[in-house]
Amino acid sequence: MNVDLLIRHAAQVVTPRGRGPLRGAAMGLLTVIPDGAVAIREGRIVAVGPTREIEAQITEAAEILEARGRAVVPGLVDPHTHLIWAGDRAAEFEQRLKGATYLEILQAGGGILATVRATRAASPEQLMAETRARMDRMLLHGTTTAEAKTGYGLEWETERRLLDLLHRLNAAHPLDLVPTFMGAHAIPAEYQEDPSAYVAVLIEEMLPTVAAWRFAHHGLWCPPWEDGRAAWFCDVFCERGAFDPEQTRRILEAAKDLGFGLKVHADEFEPPLGAVPLAVALRAVSVDHLVSTPPEHLEQLARSETIGVMLPGTSFGLGSTRYAPARRLIDAGGALALATDLNPGTSWCESLPMMMALATRYMGLSPAEALTAVTLNAACAVGLGHEIGSLEPGKAADLVILEAPDYRHLAYRYGVSLVHTVIKRGRVVVQDGVLRIPEK
């Protein structure tokens, strides 16, 4: 066969396998191919295996990459980010160092609401420039697909502007974005005295308008879900000081009726409000954070189809020694993904390898489980496990060549990027650790 690109003589080609999430002990089962090769044609993987076997199948390769001494892994997938915002919250970081809590800052008008004010006031050019820089850094750390939430507008005009800008960024940047509408990120200042009125606006006005906007823009910013629908989500922050379980249920049911996939922010803080059973009952694709989730709710999650997405960067960013109980979820047979929670308040970090480093040290994951959690399981947490997340024939040719001989270095080393080359849909977009970004 003829191929467009052959990557050969990798120290290791390492991948989970499958189209659905790996659960329980299966999360630690990776295929490791010494002296491995990957063959790519028209943006798709056509063969994976030992170099000698793959070369015997190839008549001609238009381009050959020698990966000697380097490991090859799937492109990383970040299933929970608040990618687009303006400004920073460095002053709040200092406040927390002096003892202020996240919820105290939020109740005083800071936190999410501070970023809402900055984002509403920002020009499109500022938002584009700041967000594109984050996307560049994500790509340099090996992320090839990321979920991207709105939620720093909290009124339609700004939320629409964020959607417009994400659409433009996705069209111009190799990183694929999976959009999530998160108008239910917080109660905006103008509705603080009447939160129920804002819930009504979300259900009766904003969600239908977003759905219409989605169809007008065809929605297909990235590959569609396996059933052919556009990959779009609605997320709600179910937490004290944000939305209660009944408000969350109403918003998510309305979103589900409009064709959105569902996600839920749950149990980031004490006390847990019962958002995990709600997410499971509504068959949400994922439920995220889970720091304070009680054991009985974790067991319920493990028995469901919903994926638990845990965000170690948030605990680290808050200076907390309490991390989400990943080991308990895996041992119960659940499916776990990891994400950065990239945001200006608690986890301004574009590096999924850093999340792997934290998860292996503080959440009990093995390096193999951590890699599954940022590849195949993360892809399934955005509904795209059939398309990305593993190195298998038929899937998109998204992969990362490491400046290291063993995939375990991704979790073992931290504070630097070990990414040598990134290939997105068969095109080299990072080489020798430097961006090479063609237009899509």
mmCIF file with all atom_site columns, C-alpha atoms in Angstrom, residues 226-400:
data_model
loop_
_atom_site.group_PDB
_atom_site.id
_atom_site.type_symbol
_atom_site.label_atom_id
_atom_site.label_alt_id
_atom_site.label_comp_id
_atom_site.label_asym_id
_atom_site.label_entity_id
_atom_site.label_seq_id
_atom_site.pdbx_PDB_ins_code
_atom_site.Cartn_x
_atom_site.Cartn_y
_atom_site.Cartn_z
_atom_site.occupancy
_atom_site.B_iso_or_equiv
_atom_site.pdbx_formal_charge
_atom_site.auth_seq_id
_atom_site.auth_comp_id
_atom_site.auth_asym_id
_atom_site.auth_atom_id
_atom_site.pdbx_PDB_model_num
ATOM 1   C CA . GLU A 1 226 ? -21.020 8.209  16.386 1.00 0.00 ? 226 GLU A CA 1
ATOM 2   C CA . ASP A 1 227 ? -24.742 8.670  15.698 1.00 0.00 ? 227 ASP A CA 1
ATOM 3   C CA . GLY A 1 228 ? -23.940 11.540 13.319 1.00 0.00 ? 228 GLY A CA 1
ATOM 4   C CA . ARG A 1 229 ? -25.085 14.380 15.573 1.00 0.00 ? 229 ARG A CA 1
ATOM 5   C CA . ALA A 1 230 ? -22.862 17.383 16.088 1.00 0.00 ? 230 ALA A CA 1
ATOM 6   C CA . ALA A 1 231 ? -20.679 17.121 19.206 1.00 0.00 ? 231 ALA A CA 1
ATOM 7   C CA . TRP A 1 232 ? -22.205 19.777 21.472 1.00 0.00 ? 232 TRP A CA 1
ATOM 8   C CA . PHE A 1 233 ? -22.724 19.875 25.221 1.00 0.00 ? 233 PHE A CA 1
ATOM 9   C CA . CYS A 1 234 ? -24.495 21.808 27.932 1.00 0.00 ? 234 CYS A CA 1
ATOM 10  C CA . ASP A 1 235 ? -22.899 21.981 31.374 1.00 0.00 ? 235 ASP A CA 1
ATOM 11  C CA . VAL A 1 236 ? -24.222 23.215 34.750 1.00 0.00 ? 236 VAL A CA 1
ATOM 12  C CA . PHE A 1 237 ? -22.251 24.112 37.888 1.00 0.00 ? 237 PHE A CA 1
ATOM 13  C CA . CYS A 1 238 ? -24.262 22.342 40.614 1.00 0.00 ? 238 CYS A CA 1
ATOM 14  C CA . GLU A 1 239 ? -22.724 23.719 43.791 1.00 0.00 ? 239 GLU A CA 1
ATOM 15  C CA . ARG A 1 240 ? -23.553 25.826 46.804 1.00 0.00 ? 240 ARG A CA 1
ATOM 16  C CA . GLY A 1 241 ? -23.449 29.451 45.595 1.00 0.00 ? 241 GLY A CA 1
ATOM 17  C CA . ALA A 1 242 ? -24.220 28.418 41.996 1.00 0.00 ? 242 ALA A CA 1
ATOM 18  C CA . PHE A 1 243 ? -27.145 26.159 40.942 1.00 0.00 ? 243 PHE A CA 1
ATOM 19  C CA . ASP A 1 244 ? -29.015 23.765 43.224 1.00 0.00 ? 244 ASP A CA 1
ATOM 20  C CA . PRO A 1 245 ? -29.978 20.231 42.136 1.00 0.00 ? 245 PRO A CA 1
ATOM 21  C CA . GLU A 1 246 ? -33.532 21.147 41.121 1.00 0.00 ? 246 GLU A CA 1
ATOM 22  C CA . GLN A 1 247 ? -32.345 24.101 39.020 1.00 0.00 ? 247 GLN A CA 1
ATOM 23  C CA . THR A 1 248 ? -29.660 21.857 37.521 1.00 0.00 ? 248 THR A CA 1
ATOM 24  C CA . ARG A 1 249 ? -32.206 19.185 36.619 1.00 0.00 ? 249 ARG A CA 1
ATOM 25  C CA . ARG A 1 250 ? -34.497 21.676 34.899 1.00 0.00 ? 250 ARG A CA 1
ATOM 26  C CA . ILE A 1 251 ? -31.688 23.188 32.836 1.00 0.00 ? 251 ILE A CA 1
ATOM 27  C CA . LEU A 1 252 ? -30.254 19.832 31.808 1.00 0.00 ? 252 LEU A CA 1
ATOM 28  C CA . GLU A 1 253 ? -33.637 18.371 30.866 1.00 0.00 ? 253 GLU A CA 1
ATOM 29  C CA . ALA A 1 254 ? -34.303 21.395 28.660 1.00 0.00 ? 254 ALA A CA 1
ATOM 30  C CA . ALA A 1 255 ? -30.870 21.008 27.056 1.00 0.00 ? 255 ALA A CA 1
ATOM 31  C CA . LYS A 1 256 ? -31.398 17.292 26.481 1.00 0.00 ? 256 LYS A CA 1
ATOM 32  C CA . ASP A 1 257 ? -34.700 17.992 24.729 1.00 0.00 ? 257 ASP A CA 1
ATOM 33  C CA . LEU A 1 258 ? -32.808 20.334 22.381 1.00 0.00 ? 258 LEU A CA 1
ATOM 34  C CA . GLY A 1 259 ? -30.256 17.663 21.461 1.00 0.00 ? 259 GLY A CA 1
ATOM 35  C CA . PHE A 1 260 ? -27.314 18.684 23.657 1.00 0.00 ? 260 PHE A CA 1
ATOM 36  C CA . GLY A 1 261 ? -25.085 16.133 25.349 1.00 0.00 ? 261 GLY A CA 1
ATOM 37  C CA . LEU A 1 262 ? -24.958 16.696 29.101 1.00 0.00 ? 262 LEU A CA 1
ATOM 38  C CA . LYS A 1 263 ? -22.135 17.447 31.506 1.00 0.00 ? 263 LYS A CA 1
ATOM 39  C CA . VAL A 1 264 ? -22.287 18.416 35.187 1.00 0.00 ? 264 VAL A CA 1
ATOM 40  C CA . HIS A 1 265 ? -19.848 20.175 37.527 1.00 0.00 ? 265 HIS A CA 1
ATOM 41  C CA . ALA A 1 266 ? -20.394 18.223 40.760 1.00 0.00 ? 266 ALA A CA 1
ATOM 42  C CA . ASP A 1 267 ? -19.027 17.940 44.279 1.00 0.00 ? 267 ASP A CA 1
ATOM 43  C CA . GLU A 1 268 ? -16.118 20.338 43.902 1.00 0.00 ? 268 GLU A CA 1
ATOM 44  C CA . PHE A 1 269 ? -16.737 21.607 47.437 1.00 0.00 ? 269 PHE A CA 1
ATOM 45  C CA . GLU A 1 270 ? -18.516 20.506 50.613 1.00 0.00 ? 270 GLU A CA 1
ATOM 46  C CA . PRO A 1 271 ? -21.252 19.603 51.144 1.00 0.00 ? 271 PRO A CA 1
ATOM 47  C CA . PRO A 1 272 ? -22.050 17.372 48.156 1.00 0.00 ? 272 PRO A CA 1
ATOM 48  C CA . LEU A 1 273 ? -25.500 18.201 46.794 1.00 0.00 ? 273 LEU A CA 1
ATOM 49  C CA . GLY A 1 274 ? -26.410 14.940 45.089 1.00 0.00 ? 274 GLY A CA 1
ATOM 50  C CA . ALA A 1 275 ? -25.398 16.020 41.600 1.00 0.00 ? 275 ALA A CA 1
ATOM 51  C CA . VAL A 1 276 ? -23.792 12.670 40.757 1.00 0.00 ? 276 VAL A CA 1
ATOM 52  C CA . PRO A 1 277 ? -27.017 10.625 41.059 1.00 0.00 ? 277 PRO A CA 1
ATOM 53  C CA . LEU A 1 278 ? -28.747 13.352 39.034 1.00 0.00 ? 278 LEU A CA 1
ATOM 54  C CA . ALA A 1 279 ? -26.111 13.170 36.291 1.00 0.00 ? 279 ALA A CA 1
ATOM 55  C CA . VAL A 1 280 ? -26.360 9.380  36.185 1.00 0.00 ? 280 VAL A CA 1
ATOM 56  C CA . ALA A 1 281 ? -30.176 9.483  36.033 1.00 0.00 ? 281 ALA A CA 1
ATOM 57  C CA . LEU A 1 282 ? -30.044 11.933 33.122 1.00 0.00 ? 282 LEU A CA 1
ATOM 58  C CA . ARG A 1 283 ? -27.385 9.787  31.398 1.00 0.00 ? 283 ARG A CA 1
ATOM 59  C CA . ALA A 1 284 ? -24.898 12.634 31.265 1.00 0.00 ? 284 ALA A CA 1
ATOM 60  C CA . VAL A 1 285 ? -21.806 11.856 29.206 1.00 0.00 ? 285 VAL A CA 1
ATOM 61  C CA . SER A 1 286 ? -19.620 12.986 32.106 1.00 0.00 ? 286 SER A CA 1
ATOM 62  C CA . VAL A 1 287 ? -19.775 14.326 35.618 1.00 0.00 ? 287 VAL A CA 1
ATOM 63  C CA . ASP A 1 288 ? -16.748 16.405 36.592 1.00 0.00 ? 288 ASP A CA 1
ATOM 64  C CA . HIS A 1 289 ? -14.699 17.406 39.693 1.00 0.00 ? 289 HIS A CA 1
ATOM 65  C CA . LEU A 1 290 ? -15.955 14.796 42.262 1.00 0.00 ? 290 LEU A CA 1
ATOM 66  C CA . VAL A 1 291 ? -13.655 15.911 45.081 1.00 0.00 ? 291 VAL A CA 1
ATOM 67  C CA . SER A 1 292 ? -16.305 15.505 47.799 1.00 0.00 ? 292 SER A CA 1
ATOM 68  C CA . THR A 1 293 ? -18.384 12.730 46.215 1.00 0.00 ? 293 THR A CA 1
ATOM 69  C CA . PRO A 1 294 ? -19.426 10.194 48.891 1.00 0.00 ? 294 PRO A CA 1
ATOM 70  C CA . PRO A 1 295 ? -18.563 6.498  48.401 1.00 0.00 ? 295 PRO A CA 1
ATOM 71  C CA . GLU A 1 296 ? -22.141 5.430  47.670 1.00 0.00 ? 296 GLU A CA 1
ATOM 72  C CA . HIS A 1 297 ? -22.388 7.980  44.850 1.00 0.00 ? 297 HIS A CA 1
ATOM 73  C CA . LEU A 1 298 ? -19.037 6.856  43.425 1.00 0.00 ? 298 LEU A CA 1
ATOM 74  C CA . GLU A 1 299 ? -20.331 3.280  43.393 1.00 0.00 ? 299 GLU A CA 1
ATOM 75  C CA . GLN A 1 300 ? -23.435 4.454  41.542 1.00 0.00 ? 300 GLN A CA 1
ATOM 76  C CA . LEU A 1 301 ? -21.262 6.337  39.041 1.00 0.00 ? 301 LEU A CA 1
ATOM 77  C CA . ALA A 1 302 ? -19.044 3.281  38.521 1.00 0.00 ? 302 ALA A CA 1
ATOM 78  C CA . ARG A 1 303 ? -22.080 1.171  37.596 1.00 0.00 ? 303 ARG A CA 1
ATOM 79  C CA . SER A 1 304 ? -23.352 3.731  35.080 1.00 0.00 ? 304 SER A CA 1
ATOM 80  C CA . GLU A 1 305 ? -22.368 4.747  31.558 1.00 0.00 ? 305 GLU A CA 1
ATOM 81  C CA . THR A 1 306 ? -21.371 8.224  32.770 1.00 0.00 ? 306 THR A CA 1
ATOM 82  C CA . ILE A 1 307 ? -17.633 8.951  32.836 1.00 0.00 ? 307 ILE A CA 1
ATOM 83  C CA . GLY A 1 308 ? -16.067 10.564 35.888 1.00 0.00 ? 308 GLY A CA 1
ATOM 84  C CA . VAL A 1 309 ? -13.768 13.440 34.901 1.00 0.00 ? 309 VAL A CA 1
ATOM 85  C CA . MET A 1 310 ? -11.354 14.453 37.640 1.00 0.00 ? 310 MET A CA 1
ATOM 86  C CA . LEU A 1 311 ? -9.335  17.667 37.699 1.00 0.00 ? 311 LEU A CA 1
ATOM 87  C CA . PRO A 1 312 ? -6.188  17.400 39.840 1.00 0.00 ? 312 PRO A CA 1
ATOM 88  C CA . GLY A 1 313 ? -4.982  20.825 38.738 1.00 0.00 ? 313 GLY A CA 1
ATOM 89  C CA . THR A 1 314 ? -7.896  22.435 40.581 1.00 0.00 ? 314 THR A CA 1
ATOM 90  C CA . SER A 1 315 ? -6.972  20.896 43.934 1.00 0.00 ? 315 SER A CA 1
ATOM 91  C CA . PHE A 1 316 ? -3.350  21.839 43.333 1.00 0.00 ? 316 PHE A CA 1
ATOM 92  C CA . GLY A 1 317 ? -4.307  25.353 42.241 1.00 0.00 ? 317 GLY A CA 1
ATOM 93  C CA . LEU A 1 318 ? -6.394  25.862 45.381 1.00 0.00 ? 318 LEU A CA 1
ATOM 94  C CA . GLY A 1 319 ? -3.517  24.699 47.564 1.00 0.00 ? 319 GLY A CA 1
ATOM 95  C CA . SER A 1 320 ? -5.622  21.775 48.757 1.00 0.00 ? 320 SER A CA 1
ATOM 96  C CA . THR A 1 321 ? -4.270  18.431 49.903 1.00 0.00 ? 321 THR A CA 1
ATOM 97  C CA . ARG A 1 322 ? -7.603  16.801 49.069 1.00 0.00 ? 322 ARG A CA 1
ATOM 98  C CA . TYR A 1 323 ? -7.845  15.229 45.625 1.00 0.00 ? 323 TYR A CA 1
ATOM 99  C CA . ALA A 1 324 ? -10.750 13.448 43.979 1.00 0.00 ? 324 ALA A CA 1
ATOM 100 C CA . PRO A 1 325 ? -10.941 9.708  44.835 1.00 0.00 ? 325 PRO A CA 1
ATOM 101 C CA . ALA A 1 326 ? -9.787  8.331  41.502 1.00 0.00 ? 326 ALA A CA 1
ATOM 102 C CA . ARG A 1 327 ? -8.519  5.048  42.912 1.00 0.00 ? 327 ARG A CA 1
ATOM 103 C CA . ARG A 1 328 ? -11.867 4.291  44.511 1.00 0.00 ? 328 ARG A CA 1
ATOM 104 C CA . LEU A 1 329 ? -13.717 4.961  41.223 1.00 0.00 ? 329 LEU A CA 1
ATOM 105 C CA . ILE A 1 330 ? -11.376 2.725  39.208 1.00 0.00 ? 330 ILE A CA 1
ATOM 106 C CA . ASP A 1 331 ? -11.424 -0.065 41.777 1.00 0.00 ? 331 ASP A CA 1
ATOM 107 C CA . ALA A 1 332 ? -15.230 0.042  41.703 1.00 0.00 ? 332 ALA A CA 1
ATOM 108 C CA . GLY A 1 333 ? -15.098 -0.607 37.964 1.00 0.00 ? 333 GLY A CA 1
ATOM 109 C CA . GLY A 1 334 ? -15.741 2.949  36.799 1.00 0.00 ? 334 GLY A CA 1
ATOM 110 C CA . ALA A 1 335 ? -14.412 4.893  33.820 1.00 0.00 ? 335 ALA A CA 1
ATOM 111 C CA . LEU A 1 336 ? -12.128 7.830  34.668 1.00 0.00 ? 336 LEU A CA 1
ATOM 112 C CA . ALA A 1 337 ? -10.808 10.686 32.545 1.00 0.00 ? 337 ALA A CA 1
ATOM 113 C CA . LEU A 1 338 ? -8.474  13.505 33.545 1.00 0.00 ? 338 LEU A CA 1
ATOM 114 C CA . ALA A 1 339 ? -8.620  17.145 32.436 1.00 0.00 ? 339 ALA A CA 1
ATOM 115 C CA . THR A 1 340 ? -6.859  20.425 33.150 1.00 0.00 ? 340 THR A CA 1
ATOM 116 C CA . ASP A 1 341 ? -9.931  22.533 34.087 1.00 0.00 ? 341 ASP A CA 1
ATOM 117 C CA . LEU A 1 342 ? -8.011  25.326 32.333 1.00 0.00 ? 342 LEU A CA 1
ATOM 118 C CA . ASN A 1 343 ? -9.434  28.534 33.829 1.00 0.00 ? 343 ASN A CA 1
ATOM 119 C CA . PRO A 1 344 ? -8.151  31.821 35.286 1.00 0.00 ? 344 PRO A CA 1
ATOM 120 C CA . GLY A 1 345 ? -9.172  31.211 38.895 1.00 0.00 ? 345 GLY A CA 1
ATOM 121 C CA . THR A 1 346 ? -8.104  27.790 40.072 1.00 0.00 ? 346 THR A CA 1
ATOM 122 C CA . SER A 1 347 ? -6.149  25.990 37.338 1.00 0.00 ? 347 SER A CA 1
ATOM 123 C CA . TRP A 1 348 ? -4.413  28.145 34.753 1.00 0.00 ? 348 TRP A CA 1
ATOM 124 C CA . CYS A 1 349 ? -2.517  25.212 33.265 1.00 0.00 ? 349 CYS A CA 1
ATOM 125 C CA . GLU A 1 350 ? -2.501  24.019 29.657 1.00 0.00 ? 350 GLU A CA 1
ATOM 126 C CA . SER A 1 351 ? -0.541  20.825 30.352 1.00 0.00 ? 351 SER A CA 1
ATOM 127 C CA . LEU A 1 352 ? -2.243  17.436 30.495 1.00 0.00 ? 352 LEU A CA 1
ATOM 128 C CA . PRO A 1 353 ? 1.114   15.784 31.332 1.00 0.00 ? 353 PRO A CA 1
ATOM 129 C CA . MET A 1 354 ? 1.130   17.896 34.500 1.00 0.00 ? 354 MET A CA 1
ATOM 130 C CA . MET A 1 355 ? -2.314  16.449 35.335 1.00 0.00 ? 355 MET A CA 1
ATOM 131 C CA . MET A 1 356 ? -0.844  12.966 34.836 1.00 0.00 ? 356 MET A CA 1
ATOM 132 C CA . ALA A 1 357 ? 2.012   13.839 37.193 1.00 0.00 ? 357 ALA A CA 1
ATOM 133 C CA . LEU A 1 358 ? -0.430  14.985 39.895 1.00 0.00 ? 358 LEU A CA 1
ATOM 134 C CA . ALA A 1 359 ? -2.795  12.055 39.397 1.00 0.00 ? 359 ALA A CA 1
ATOM 135 C CA . THR A 1 360 ? -0.055  9.457  39.772 1.00 0.00 ? 360 THR A CA 1
ATOM 136 C CA . ARG A 1 361 ? 1.288   11.058 42.941 1.00 0.00 ? 361 ARG A CA 1
ATOM 137 C CA . TYR A 1 362 ? -1.866  12.167 44.747 1.00 0.00 ? 362 TYR A CA 1
ATOM 138 C CA . MET A 1 363 ? -4.757  10.152 43.254 1.00 0.00 ? 363 MET A CA 1
ATOM 139 C CA . GLY A 1 364 ? -3.276  6.668  43.123 1.00 0.00 ? 364 GLY A CA 1
ATOM 140 C CA . LEU A 1 365 ? -3.131  6.178  39.342 1.00 0.00 ? 365 LEU A CA 1
ATOM 141 C CA . SER A 1 366 ? -0.492  4.142  37.576 1.00 0.00 ? 366 SER A CA 1
ATOM 142 C CA . PRO A 1 367 ? 1.222   5.764  34.554 1.00 0.00 ? 367 PRO A CA 1
ATOM 143 C CA . ALA A 1 368 ? -0.766  3.443  32.271 1.00 0.00 ? 368 ALA A CA 1
ATOM 144 C CA . GLU A 1 369 ? -4.089  4.439  33.874 1.00 0.00 ? 369 GLU A CA 1
ATOM 145 C CA . ALA A 1 370 ? -3.140  8.101  33.641 1.00 0.00 ? 370 ALA A CA 1
ATOM 146 C CA . LEU A 1 371 ? -2.377  7.776  29.917 1.00 0.00 ? 371 LEU A CA 1
ATOM 147 C CA . THR A 1 372 ? -5.725  6.068  29.279 1.00 0.00 ? 372 THR A CA 1
ATOM 148 C CA . ALA A 1 373 ? -7.410  8.842  31.260 1.00 0.00 ? 373 ALA A CA 1
ATOM 149 C CA . VAL A 1 374 ? -6.042  11.581 28.952 1.00 0.00 ? 374 VAL A CA 1
ATOM 150 C CA . THR A 1 375 ? -6.471  9.670  25.690 1.00 0.00 ? 375 THR A CA 1
ATOM 151 C CA . LEU A 1 376 ? -9.238  7.123  25.055 1.00 0.00 ? 376 LEU A CA 1
ATOM 152 C CA . ASN A 1 377 ? -11.349 7.810  28.147 1.00 0.00 ? 377 ASN A CA 1
ATOM 153 C CA . ALA A 1 378 ? -11.003 11.558 27.668 1.00 0.00 ? 378 ALA A CA 1
ATOM 154 C CA . ALA A 1 379 ? -12.096 11.159 24.050 1.00 0.00 ? 379 ALA A CA 1
ATOM 155 C CA . CYS A 1 380 ? -15.156 9.222  25.219 1.00 0.00 ? 380 CYS A CA 1
ATOM 156 C CA . ALA A 1 381 ? -15.911 12.002 27.721 1.00 0.00 ? 381 ALA A CA 1
ATOM 157 C CA . VAL A 1 382 ? -16.504 14.303 24.726 1.00 0.00 ? 382 VAL A CA 1
ATOM 158 C CA . GLY A 1 383 ? -18.314 11.629 22.723 1.00 0.00 ? 383 GLY A CA 1
ATOM 159 C CA . LEU A 1 384 ? -15.459 10.984 20.277 1.00 0.00 ? 384 LEU A CA 1
ATOM 160 C CA . GLY A 1 385 ? -13.992 7.647  21.331 1.00 0.00 ? 385 GLY A CA 1
ATOM 161 C CA . HIS A 1 386 ? -14.906 6.217  17.927 1.00 0.00 ? 386 HIS A CA 1
ATOM 162 C CA . GLU A 1 387 ? -12.703 8.827  16.223 1.00 0.00 ? 387 GLU A CA 1
ATOM 163 C CA . ILE A 1 388 ? -9.729  9.676  18.448 1.00 0.00 ? 388 ILE A CA 1
ATOM 164 C CA . GLY A 1 389 ? -7.976  8.612  21.666 1.00 0.00 ? 389 GLY A CA 1
ATOM 165 C CA . SER A 1 390 ? -6.083  5.522  20.469 1.00 0.00 ? 390 SER A CA 1
ATOM 166 C CA . LEU A 1 391 ? -3.685  4.485  17.726 1.00 0.00 ? 391 LEU A CA 1
ATOM 167 C CA . GLU A 1 392 ? -5.746  2.035  15.706 1.00 0.00 ? 392 GLU A CA 1
ATOM 168 C CA . PRO A 1 393 ? -6.513  1.612  11.995 1.00 0.00 ? 393 PRO A CA 1
ATOM 169 C CA . GLY A 1 394 ? -9.449  3.758  10.930 1.00 0.00 ? 394 GLY A CA 1
ATOM 170 C CA . LYS A 1 395 ? -9.044  6.399  13.605 1.00 0.00 ? 395 LYS A CA 1
ATOM 171 C CA . ALA A 1 396 ? -7.826  9.946  12.997 1.00 0.00 ? 396 ALA A CA 1
ATOM 172 C CA . ALA A 1 397 ? -4.036  10.228 12.825 1.00 0.00 ? 397 ALA A CA 1
ATOM 173 C CA . ASP A 1 398 ? -3.596  12.314 15.996 1.00 0.00 ? 398 ASP A CA 1
ATOM 174 C CA . LEU A 1 399 ? -0.408  11.354 17.792 1.00 0.00 ? 399 LEU A CA 1
ATOM 175 C CA . VAL A 1 400 ? 2.502   12.647 19.828 1.00 0.00 ? 400 VAL A CA 1
#
